[in-house]
Structures are given as structure tokens and as C-alpha cells.
Coordinates of C-alpha atoms and ligand atoms in Angstrom, one line a residue:
M1 CA -1.0 -10.4 21.9
T2 CA 2.1 -8.1 21.2
I3 CA 1.3 -4.5 20.0
P4 CA 0.3 -5.5 16.7
T5 CA 1.5 -4.0 13.5
L6 CA -1.0 -3.4 10.5
T7 CA 0.1 -4.0 6.8
L8 CA -1.3 -1.3 4.7
S9 CA -2.5 -1.7 1.1
N10 CA 0.9 -0.8 -0.4
D11 CA 2.8 -3.4 1.9
L12 CA 4.0 -0.6 4.4
T13 CA 3.8 -1.8 7.8
M14 CA 2.3 0.7 10.6
P15 CA 2.3 0.3 14.4
A16 CA -1.3 -0.4 14.9
L17 CA -1.1 1.6 18.3
G18 CA -0.1 5.4 17.7
F19 CA 0.1 8.5 20.0
G20 CA -1.9 11.5 19.4
V21 CA -1.4 15.1 20.1
F22 CA -4.4 17.0 19.2
Q23 CA -5.1 19.7 21.7
T24 CA -1.4 18.8 23.0
P25 CA -0.2 22.8 23.6
P26 CA 2.8 23.1 21.7
A27 CA 4.7 24.0 25.1
E28 CA 3.7 20.4 26.4
T29 CA 4.5 18.4 23.1
V30 CA 8.1 17.8 23.0
A31 CA 7.6 16.3 26.6
A32 CA 4.7 14.3 25.8
V33 CA 6.2 12.7 22.6
R34 CA 9.6 11.9 24.3
C35 CA 7.4 10.1 27.1
A36 CA 5.5 8.2 24.4
L37 CA 8.7 7.3 22.7
Q38 CA 10.3 6.4 25.6
V39 CA 7.5 3.9 26.8
G40 CA 7.5 2.4 23.4
Y41 CA 5.4 4.1 21.0
R42 CA 6.5 4.4 17.5
H43 CA 3.7 6.0 15.7
I44 CA 2.9 9.5 16.3
D45 CA -0.2 11.3 14.7
T46 CA -0.3 14.8 14.3
A47 CA -1.9 17.2 11.7
A48 CA -1.1 20.6 10.4
A49 CA -4.1 22.2 12.1
Y50 CA -2.6 20.9 15.4
G51 CA 0.2 23.6 15.3
N52 CA 2.6 21.4 17.0
E53 CA 4.5 19.7 14.3
R54 CA 7.4 21.5 14.8
E55 CA 7.7 20.1 18.4
V56 CA 6.8 16.6 17.5
G57 CA 9.8 16.9 14.9
Q58 CA 11.9 18.0 17.7
A59 CA 11.0 15.2 20.3
I60 CA 11.9 12.6 17.4
R61 CA 15.2 14.2 16.6
E62 CA 16.0 14.2 20.5
S63 CA 14.7 10.8 21.0
G64 CA 18.0 9.1 19.8
L65 CA 15.9 6.8 17.7
G66 CA 16.4 6.2 14.0
R67 CA 13.8 8.4 11.7
D68 CA 13.0 4.6 10.3
E69 CA 12.2 3.4 13.7
I70 CA 9.2 6.0 13.9
F71 CA 6.2 6.1 11.9
V72 CA 5.1 9.8 11.5
E73 CA 1.6 10.7 10.1
T74 CA 0.4 14.1 9.6
K75 CA -2.6 15.7 7.9
V76 CA -3.3 18.4 5.4
W77 CA -5.9 21.0 6.4
I78 CA -8.7 21.9 4.3
S79 CA -7.4 25.5 3.9
D80 CA -4.6 23.6 1.8
Y81 CA -6.6 21.9 -0.6
G82 CA -5.9 22.2 -4.2
Y83 CA -3.1 20.5 -6.2
E84 CA -0.2 23.1 -5.9
S85 CA -1.8 24.2 -2.5
T86 CA -1.4 20.5 -1.1
L87 CA 1.9 19.9 -2.6
H88 CA 3.2 23.0 -0.7
A89 CA 1.5 22.0 2.5
F90 CA 3.6 18.9 2.1
D91 CA 6.6 20.9 2.2
T92 CA 5.5 23.1 5.1
S93 CA 4.7 20.1 7.5
A94 CA 8.1 18.4 6.3
A95 CA 10.0 21.3 7.3
K96 CA 8.4 21.9 10.4
L97 CA 8.8 18.2 11.2
R98 CA 12.4 18.5 10.0
V99 CA 11.9 15.3 8.0
D100 CA 12.7 14.3 4.3
T101 CA 9.8 11.9 3.8
I102 CA 6.5 11.5 6.1
D103 CA 5.5 8.0 6.6
L104 CA 1.7 8.8 6.3
L105 CA -0.1 12.1 4.9
I106 CA -3.7 12.1 4.9
L107 CA -6.5 14.6 4.0
H108 CA -8.1 15.8 7.4
Q109 CA -11.5 16.2 6.2
A110 CA -13.6 15.6 2.8
L111 CA -15.0 19.2 1.7
P112 CA -18.3 17.9 0.3
S113 CA -19.3 21.4 -1.0
R114 CA -16.1 21.7 -2.8
F115 CA -15.1 18.1 -3.9
D116 CA -13.1 19.3 -6.6
L117 CA -10.7 20.7 -4.3
T118 CA -10.6 17.5 -2.4
I119 CA -9.9 15.6 -5.3
E120 CA -7.1 17.9 -6.5
A121 CA -5.4 17.6 -3.1
Y122 CA -5.8 13.7 -3.2
R123 CA -4.0 13.8 -6.6
A124 CA -1.3 15.9 -5.0
L125 CA -1.0 13.0 -2.4
E126 CA -0.7 10.6 -5.3
T127 CA 2.2 12.8 -6.7
L128 CA 3.9 13.0 -3.6
L129 CA 3.7 9.0 -3.2
A130 CA 4.8 8.3 -6.7
D131 CA 8.0 10.6 -5.9
G132 CA 8.8 8.9 -2.8
K133 CA 8.1 11.9 -0.5
V134 CA 5.4 10.1 1.2
R135 CA 5.3 6.5 2.0
A136 CA 1.6 6.2 2.2
I137 CA -1.6 8.5 1.8
G138 CA -4.9 8.4 3.1
V139 CA -8.1 10.3 4.4
S140 CA -9.7 11.2 7.5
N141 CA -13.3 11.6 8.4
F142 CA -14.4 10.2 5.0
M143 CA -18.1 8.8 4.8
P144 CA -18.6 5.8 2.5
D145 CA -20.3 8.3 0.1
H146 CA -16.9 10.3 0.1
L147 CA -14.9 7.6 -0.3
A148 CA -17.1 6.2 -3.5
D149 CA -16.7 9.5 -4.8
L150 CA -12.8 9.7 -4.3
L151 CA -12.2 6.2 -5.7
A152 CA -14.4 7.1 -8.7
A153 CA -11.9 9.8 -9.4
T154 CA -8.6 9.0 -8.3
T155 CA -6.1 6.0 -8.6
V156 CA -4.5 5.2 -5.3
V157 CA -7.0 3.6 -2.8
P158 CA -6.3 5.4 0.5
A159 CA -4.4 3.1 2.9
V160 CA -6.0 4.7 5.8
N161 CA -9.5 6.2 7.1
Q162 CA -8.9 8.0 10.4
V163 CA -12.6 8.4 11.8
E164 CA -14.1 8.9 15.2
V165 CA -14.6 5.3 16.7
H166 CA -15.0 4.7 20.5
P167 CA -17.8 2.5 22.4
Y168 CA -20.1 5.4 22.4
F169 CA -19.8 6.0 18.5
R170 CA -18.8 3.1 16.3
Q171 CA -19.6 4.0 12.9
P172 CA -20.0 0.3 11.4
G173 CA -21.1 1.5 8.2
V174 CA -17.8 3.3 7.6
L175 CA -15.9 0.5 9.2
A176 CA -17.6 -1.8 6.5
A177 CA -16.9 0.4 3.7
D178 CA -13.4 1.0 4.7
A179 CA -13.1 -3.1 5.0
E180 CA -14.6 -3.6 1.7
H181 CA -12.0 -1.4 -0.1
G182 CA -8.9 -2.9 1.8
I183 CA -8.5 0.4 3.7
V184 CA -7.5 0.3 7.4
S185 CA -9.8 2.1 9.6
Q186 CA -7.9 4.2 12.5
A187 CA -9.9 5.1 15.5
W188 CA -9.6 8.9 16.5
S189 CA -10.9 9.7 20.2
P190 CA -10.2 5.9 20.6
I191 CA -11.1 6.0 24.4
G192 CA -13.8 8.4 23.7
G193 CA -12.0 11.4 24.9
I194 CA -14.7 13.6 22.8
T195 CA -17.1 12.4 25.1
F196 CA -15.7 13.9 27.9
Y197 CA -13.6 16.9 27.1
R198 CA -16.2 18.4 24.7
D199 CA -19.4 17.5 26.4
S200 CA -19.2 17.7 30.2
G201 CA -22.8 16.5 30.5
H202 CA -22.2 13.3 28.8
T203 CA -21.5 10.0 30.6
S204 CA -17.9 9.2 30.3
T205 CA -16.7 6.2 28.5
L206 CA -14.3 5.8 31.5
Q207 CA -16.9 5.5 33.7
D208 CA -19.2 3.3 31.7
P209 CA -20.5 0.2 33.9
T210 CA -20.1 -2.4 30.8
I211 CA -16.5 -1.2 30.3
T212 CA -15.5 -0.8 34.3
A213 CA -16.8 -4.5 34.8
I214 CA -14.6 -5.9 31.9
A215 CA -11.8 -3.9 32.9
A216 CA -12.2 -5.3 36.6
A217 CA -12.4 -8.8 35.0
H218 CA -9.3 -8.5 33.2
G219 CA -7.2 -6.5 36.0
K220 CA -7.0 -3.7 33.1
T221 CA -8.2 0.0 33.2
P222 CA -11.2 1.0 31.2
A223 CA -8.8 3.1 28.6
Q224 CA -6.8 -0.3 28.3
V225 CA -9.9 -2.4 27.6
M226 CA -11.1 0.2 24.9
L227 CA -7.5 0.2 23.1
G228 CA -7.5 -3.7 23.3
W229 CA -11.3 -3.5 21.7
H230 CA -9.7 -1.7 18.9
L231 CA -6.6 -3.6 18.4
Q232 CA -8.4 -6.8 18.5
Q233 CA -10.9 -5.8 15.7
G234 CA -7.9 -4.9 13.4
R235 CA -8.3 -1.3 14.0
S236 CA -5.3 1.3 14.3
A237 CA -5.7 3.6 17.6
I238 CA -4.0 7.0 18.4
P239 CA -4.7 7.8 22.0
K240 CA -3.7 11.4 23.3
S241 CA -2.6 12.0 26.6
V242 CA -0.1 14.9 28.1
T243 CA 0.1 12.9 31.5
P244 CA 3.2 10.5 31.9
A245 CA 1.1 7.7 34.0
R246 CA -1.6 7.5 31.3
I247 CA 0.9 7.8 28.2
A248 CA 2.5 4.6 29.8
E249 CA -1.3 3.0 30.8
N250 CA -2.1 3.5 27.4
F251 CA 0.5 1.7 25.8
D252 CA 0.4 -1.3 28.4
V253 CA -2.3 -3.1 26.5
A254 CA -0.4 -5.9 24.6
D255 CA -1.9 -8.4 27.1
V256 CA -5.7 -7.6 27.0
Q257 CA -7.5 -10.3 25.4
L258 CA -11.3 -9.8 25.4
T259 CA -13.9 -12.9 24.6
A260 CA -16.0 -12.5 21.9
D261 CA -19.0 -11.8 24.3
E262 CA -16.9 -8.9 25.7
L263 CA -16.5 -7.4 22.2
A264 CA -20.0 -7.4 21.5
A265 CA -20.9 -6.0 24.9
I266 CA -18.9 -3.0 23.9
D267 CA -20.1 -2.9 20.2
A268 CA -23.7 -2.7 22.1
L269 CA -22.7 0.6 23.7
D270 CA -23.2 2.6 20.5
T271 CA -25.2 5.3 21.1
G272 CA -25.1 6.5 17.3
H273 CA -24.3 10.1 18.4
R274 CA -21.3 11.9 16.6
G275 CA -19.1 13.8 19.2
G276 CA -16.9 15.8 16.4
P277 CA -18.1 17.8 13.5
E278 CA -20.6 16.5 10.8
P279 CA -18.2 15.6 7.9
E280 CA -21.3 16.4 5.6
A281 CA -21.1 20.0 7.0
M282 CA -17.2 20.6 6.7
T283 CA -17.0 23.8 4.7
L284 CA -14.0 26.4 4.1
E285 CA -16.3 29.0 5.2
A286 CA -17.0 27.6 8.6
F287 CA -13.6 25.8 9.3
G288 CA -11.0 27.1 7.0
R289 CA -8.1 28.8 8.5
P290 CA -4.5 29.7 7.3
I291 CA -1.8 27.1 8.2
P292 CA 1.1 29.3 9.0
E293 CA 4.4 28.9 6.9
A294 CA 7.3 26.9 8.1
Ligands
NAP301 N1 -8.8 13.2 12.4 C1 -9.8 13.9 13.1 O1 -10.4 14.7 13.0 C2 -9.4 13.9 14.7 C3 -10.1 14.6 15.7 C4 -9.7 14.3 16.8 C5 -8.8 13.7 17.3 N2 -7.6 13.1 16.3 C6 -6.7 12.2 16.7 O2 -6.7 11.3 17.6 C7 -6.1 11.6 19.0 C8 -6.7 10.9 20.0 O3 -8.2 11.6 19.9 P1 -8.6 12.5 21.4 O4 -7.5 13.3 21.9 O5 -9.8 13.3 20.8 O6 -9.3 11.5 22.3 P2 -8.7 10.3 23.0 O7 -7.4 9.9 22.9 O8 -10.0 9.2 23.1 O9 -8.7 10.8 24.9 C9 -8.0 11.8 25.2 C10 -8.3 12.4 26.3 O10 -8.5 11.3 27.6 C11 -7.5 11.5 28.4 N3 -6.9 10.4 28.8 C12 -6.0 9.8 28.0 N4 -5.6 8.6 28.7 C13 -6.4 8.5 29.8 C14 -6.5 7.4 30.5 N5 -5.6 6.1 30.3 N6 -7.4 7.2 31.4 C15 -8.1 8.5 31.7 N7 -7.9 9.6 30.7 C16 -7.4 9.5 29.7 C17 -6.6 12.7 28.2 O11 -6.2 13.5 29.1 P3 -4.7 14.0 29.3 O12 -4.2 14.4 27.9 O13 -5.0 15.1 30.3 O14 -4.1 12.9 30.0 C18 -7.5 13.7 27.2 O15 -8.3 14.5 27.7 C19 -5.7 12.9 18.8 O16 -4.6 13.2 19.7 C20 -5.4 13.2 17.4 O17 -4.2 12.9 17.0 C21 -8.1 13.1 15.1

């Protein structure tokens, strides 16, 4: 298997394996993204809320690669939801990244208590798509009900839904809803990062006996096995690291070919326990904070 590409609903091609920069401090972001581009990643996932779009853009410019060789994905934070505010959020992200076009712009969260604002924000994404300022639009952390409500009120089906998916939290209902609508599921915390960096008492996916046994059988690492699991099941995955050896390790997964039994054994590790915030409880009051101007 080579690193696959995924064809989005509007026929745009996206490298399935991207590079995440959540919690990558701005001072470390240029080096991390430079390293990722050097080892072969061609898809970077950032967000207005991560505070490092400027540094992602700098690394892209300094890479020597053409702008059209790198798929740039970023997210609109909830504080910028609303039609005009979201159009402005695009301008802000594009200015920080110093790009004319964003390949994939997604809403970072649904706002269930202000779904009217969520819809207005998505309508702004539709306008940006029609105007050619973004090449695809999508959502993140949308549960099946949120997707259904969005689809009922808008025109363009999201190309991508970026959600927490790793062996300990698989969200099969969300994956099924995405598939039903032709939406690519994109796994955040794909190697279970949130199970070890947020909850130190939790058993790490990296030490899981099922995953380590499969890794040993294939001569690969646990992280590589988890990334292969995503790619083989048709998902996009966006592992994060600031460590050069891990950045390279996570990209060296083209030869991971798991058996159906191995895929099923990893599926069976699902605990049903979410690591990230509960999407239904996302509110402006609890999570809103201003995104600095460019
Ligand atoms: N939409 C959302 O709400 C949302 C939420 C969370 C994340 N995301 C996106 O998803 C990306 C990835 O998620 P994540 O950062 O939460 O988790 P992750 O990629 O599953 O795990 C990252 C953690 O694993 C470590 N790591 C990376 N590769 C490793 C390896 N080969 N062996 C051992 N440890 C390794 C990293 O440490 P070092 O960096 O120290 O090497 C970091 O602590 C984010 O960067 C972001 O782009 C989106």
C-alpha cells in the first residue's frame, strides 16, 4: 500500500495521512512542519484556535514546495461563528497562513445551543467555496444529529468530518453516518494521544497488548499499526508530533497491511469513553475565546 489519497465529495484529492499541530507551541511549529514536509507529508492540519497558523504558513513557504503540492486544512473557532464573522475568520486564517486559497476549511465544533450560528457559519463556508477561496468545506466533532440538522438547512454536504477516533474510542455511529452521506471521516488523536497526554491514569494505546502484539508480528511500531488501521478502513488520519523520529515513524506506514482479524481485534478495543469534550456540551460561554486578528 502506498500512502493513499482520498477523493472528497467534490472530486478534490486529499492525502489521507496529514500532519497535526494541536498543542505544538508556535516556537516549535516551523521546525515540526519543516520536518514533516521533508519526510513526505503533503497535508497539514491546523486551526485558528491552535495559535500557530502563521508558523505553519512560514514552514510551507520555506519548504521550496509549490503551494499546490501541499494540502492545507484549518478550522474556524466557535467564537467566529455567524455569516460575516466566519467570512472574516477565513480572511484572518488566510492572512496568517499567507495563502490565497485554503484547501479545506472546517467548522471546529457544532454549537448545539446556538445551532443558528453554526448554520450561518457553514453558509459562509458555502460562499467561500462558491467564490473559489476554499477548495473544500467540512466540519469537526459533528455527531449524527448535528450532521442531520446541518444537511437539512444547507446545500453543500461537508467533504470531511474530523472526529476523535482511535482504538479506545471508535465512534462507529459517527463513522456510519459520515459514510451514509459520502463524508470522509478524519481521525483526530489517531494514535490515541488524548488517552495519554490528558489522562495520565489511562492505559496508553501505545502499550496496549493487542496493538503491541500486532506491531511485533509486522515489525512495525504501535503508532504505525494504528495509522495503518485508519488508512486501511478508508479514514484520513492526522498524527501530531514535535519529535523528528516520530514524525518520520508516523509517515512510514505505506507497507502496513493488517489482516481482517487484526483490524477486527483493534476495533474490539473500543471502550466507548470519549477523551475530548462532549460535543453536545460545547457552548460559547464555556469554550468561547477571541481569535487574534492577523
Ligand atoms: N478537531 C478537533 O477537535 C481536534 C482535537 C484534537 C486534535 N485534533 C487534530 O488531530 C491531531 C492529532 O491529535 P492529537 O495531537 O490529539 O493526538 P495524536 O496525534 O494521537 O498523539 C499525539 C501525541 O503522541 C505523541 N506521539 C506522536 N507520535 C508518536 C509515536 N510514533 N510514538 C509515541 N508517541 C508519539 C506526541 O508526542 P510528541 O509531540 O512529544 O512527539 C503527542 O503527545 C492534532 O494535532 C490536531 O491537528 C483535532
